[in-house]
PDB file of C-alpha atoms in Angstrom:
ATOM      1  CA  MET A 599     -13.473 121.512  94.371  1.00 43.00           C
ATOM      2  CA  CYS A 600     -10.058 120.006  95.103  1.00 46.00           C
ATOM      3  CA  LYS A 601      -8.348 123.003  93.486  1.00 53.00           C
ATOM      4  CA  ALA A 602     -10.318 125.377  95.712  1.00 58.00           C
ATOM      5  CA  ARG A 603      -9.329 123.436  98.836  1.00 56.00           C
ATOM      6  CA  GLY A 604      -5.694 123.624  97.780  1.00 75.00           C
ATOM      7  CA  ALA A 605      -5.975 127.387  97.400  1.00 85.00           C
ATOM      8  CA  TRP A 606      -7.471 127.661 100.883  1.00 85.00           C
ATOM      9  CA  GLY A 607      -4.677 125.476 102.227  1.00 88.00           C
ATOM     10  CA  VAL A 608      -2.114 127.892 100.789  1.00 90.00           C
ATOM     11  CA  ARG A 609      -4.020 130.813 102.290  1.00 89.00           C
ATOM     12  CA  GLY A 610      -4.059 129.062 105.659  1.00 89.00           C
ATOM     13  CA  LEU A 611      -0.336 128.415 105.418  1.00 91.00           C
ATOM     14  CA  GLY A 612       0.304 132.065 104.567  1.00 90.00           C
ATOM     15  CA  PHE A 613      -1.893 133.263 107.426  1.00 91.00           C
ATOM     16  CA  GLY A 614      -0.167 130.921 109.871  1.00 92.00           C
ATOM     17  CA  LEU A 615       3.276 132.051 108.792  1.00 93.00           C
ATOM     18  CA  ALA A 616       2.224 135.697 109.069  1.00 92.00           C
ATOM     19  CA  VAL A 617       0.998 135.136 112.628  1.00 91.00           C
ATOM     20  CA  LEU A 618       4.212 133.338 113.553  1.00 90.00           C
ATOM     21  CA  THR A 619       6.184 136.280 112.192  1.00 90.00           C
ATOM     22  CA  ARG A 620       4.155 138.948 113.979  1.00 88.00           C
ATOM     23  CA  GLN A 621       1.451 137.869 116.435  1.00 86.00           C
ATOM     24  CA  THR A 622      -0.641 140.979 115.782  1.00 89.00           C
ATOM     25  CA  ALA A 623      -1.339 139.556 112.306  1.00 90.00           C
ATOM     26  CA  PHE A 624      -3.884 137.359 114.106  1.00 89.00           C
ATOM     27  CA  LEU A 625      -6.150 140.418 114.077  1.00 92.00           C
ATOM     28  CA  THR A 626      -6.676 139.848 110.338  1.00 89.00           C
ATOM     29  CA  LEU A 627      -8.512 136.565 111.032  1.00 88.00           C
ATOM     30  CA  PRO A 628     -11.990 138.163 110.693  1.00 88.00           C
ATOM     31  CA  PHE A 629     -11.131 139.182 107.132  1.00 87.00           C
ATOM     32  CA  PHE A 630     -10.097 135.618 106.263  1.00 81.00           C
ATOM     33  CA  ALA A 631     -13.163 134.244 108.025  1.00 81.00           C
ATOM     34  CA  SER A 632     -15.427 136.536 106.004  1.00 82.00           C
ATOM     35  CA  MET A 633     -13.964 135.071 102.823  1.00 79.00           C
ATOM     36  CA  LEU A 634     -14.988 131.592 103.967  1.00 75.00           C
ATOM     37  CA  TRP A 635     -18.668 132.471 103.618  1.00 72.00           C
ATOM     38  CA  PRO A 636     -20.174 131.007 100.462  1.00 66.00           C
ATOM     39  CA  LEU A 637     -20.119 133.119  97.355  1.00 68.00           C
ATOM     40  CA  ASP A 638     -22.305 130.620  95.570  1.00 73.00           C
ATOM     41  CA  PRO A 639     -25.791 130.379  97.127  1.00 77.00           C
ATOM     42  CA  GLY A 640     -26.061 126.784  95.910  1.00 81.00           C
ATOM     43  CA  GLU A 641     -22.940 125.705  97.785  1.00 79.00           C
ATOM     44  CA  THR A 642     -23.411 122.897 100.265  1.00 83.00           C
ATOM     45  CA  ALA A 643     -22.515 123.005 103.945  1.00 81.00           C
ATOM     46  CA  ARG A 644     -20.072 120.173 103.320  1.00 86.00           C
ATOM     47  CA  ALA A 645     -18.150 122.293 100.813  1.00 83.00           C
ATOM     48  CA  ARG A 646     -17.966 125.157 103.330  1.00 83.00           C
ATOM     49  CA  TRP A 647     -16.595 122.789 105.995  1.00 86.00           C
ATOM     50  CA  HIS A 648     -14.004 121.450 103.555  1.00 87.00           C
ATOM     51  CA  ARG A 649     -12.896 124.980 102.754  1.00 86.00           C
ATOM     52  CA  ALA A 650     -12.695 125.931 106.443  1.00 87.00           C
ATOM     53  CA  ALA A 651     -10.723 122.766 107.256  1.00 91.00           C
ATOM     54  CA  ALA A 652      -8.333 123.392 104.372  1.00 90.00           C
ATOM     55  CA  PHE A 653      -7.628 126.833 105.855  1.00 90.00           C
ATOM     56  CA  ALA A 654      -7.475 125.736 109.523  1.00 92.00           C
ATOM     57  CA  ILE A 655      -5.302 122.609 109.282  1.00 94.00           C
ATOM     58  CA  PRO A 656      -2.079 124.325 108.104  1.00 93.00           C
ATOM     59  CA  CYS A 657      -2.626 127.112 110.657  1.00 92.00           C
ATOM     60  CA  GLY A 658      -3.184 124.613 113.458  1.00 93.00           C
ATOM     61  CA  LEU A 659      -0.114 122.592 112.582  1.00 95.00           C
ATOM     62  CA  LEU A 660       2.056 125.710 112.510  1.00 94.00           C
ATOM     63  CA  PHE A 661       0.660 126.954 115.828  1.00 94.00           C
ATOM     64  CA  LEU A 662       1.170 123.553 117.459  1.00 96.00           C
ATOM     65  CA  GLY A 663       4.764 123.484 116.277  1.00 94.00           C
ATOM     66  CA  PHE A 664       5.331 127.018 117.544  1.00 93.00           C
ATOM     67  CA  GLY A 665       3.772 126.127 120.896  1.00 93.00           C
ATOM     68  CA  LEU A 666       5.985 123.051 121.195  1.00 96.00           C
ATOM     69  CA  TYR A 667       9.059 125.130 120.396  1.00 94.00           C
ATOM     70  CA  ASN A 668       8.088 127.703 123.020  1.00 92.00           C
ATOM     71  CA  GLN A 669       7.417 124.962 125.575  1.00 93.00           C
ATOM     72  CA  LEU A 670      10.847 123.453 125.022  1.00 94.00           C
ATOM     73  CA  ARG A 671      12.668 126.788 124.993  1.00 92.00           C
ATOM     74  CA  PHE A 672      10.807 128.880 127.568  1.00 89.00           C
ATOM     75  CA  GLY A 673       8.783 126.372 129.611  1.00 90.00           C
ATOM     76  CA  SER A 674       5.374 127.536 128.372  1.00 90.00           C
ATOM     77  CA  PRO A 675       3.684 127.245 124.967  1.00 91.00           C
ATOM     78  CA  PHE A 676       2.415 130.824 125.352  1.00 89.00           C
ATOM     79  CA  ASP A 677       5.761 132.426 126.271  1.00 88.00           C
ATOM     80  CA  THR A 678       7.371 133.750 123.087  1.00 85.00           C
ATOM     81  CA  GLY A 679      10.421 135.226 124.794  1.00 81.00           C
ATOM     82  CA  TYR A 680       9.558 138.870 124.139  1.00 78.00           C
ATOM     83  CA  THR A 681       9.522 139.705 127.859  1.00 74.00           C
ATOM     84  CA  ARG A 682      13.075 138.439 128.245  1.00 74.00           C
ATOM     85  CA  PHE A 683      14.359 141.073 125.835  1.00 72.00           C
ATOM     86  CA  MET A 684      12.705 144.111 127.414  1.00 64.00           C
ATOM     87  CA  VAL A 685      15.642 146.279 128.443  1.00 64.00           C
ATOM     88  CA  ALA A 686      14.129 149.761 128.778  1.00 62.00           C
ATOM     89  CA  ASP A 687      12.919 150.400 132.300  1.00 61.00           C
ATOM     90  CA  GLY A 688      11.935 154.033 131.865  1.00 57.00           C
ATOM     91  CA  ARG A 689      15.129 155.614 133.143  1.00 56.00           C
TER      92      ARG A 689
END
């Protein structure tokens, strides 16, 4: 079971990095969530929670770090700076 949690941790890290690279990658979360459902009918709820936590912890840590960076740089954890670089005004 430890090996499986490690694999889900790597998947969570990859998902988090993808979202930090391009925020629209967050739309793929339902596909990752569907993979968290048990494939083995005899799997316990505890094992499912361990797998979900192994996926969520790396993502959460990355998102917290990104939010802190945005807070320090732009004054809000939700401001990514994209609006500051909009130069086309339709003219």
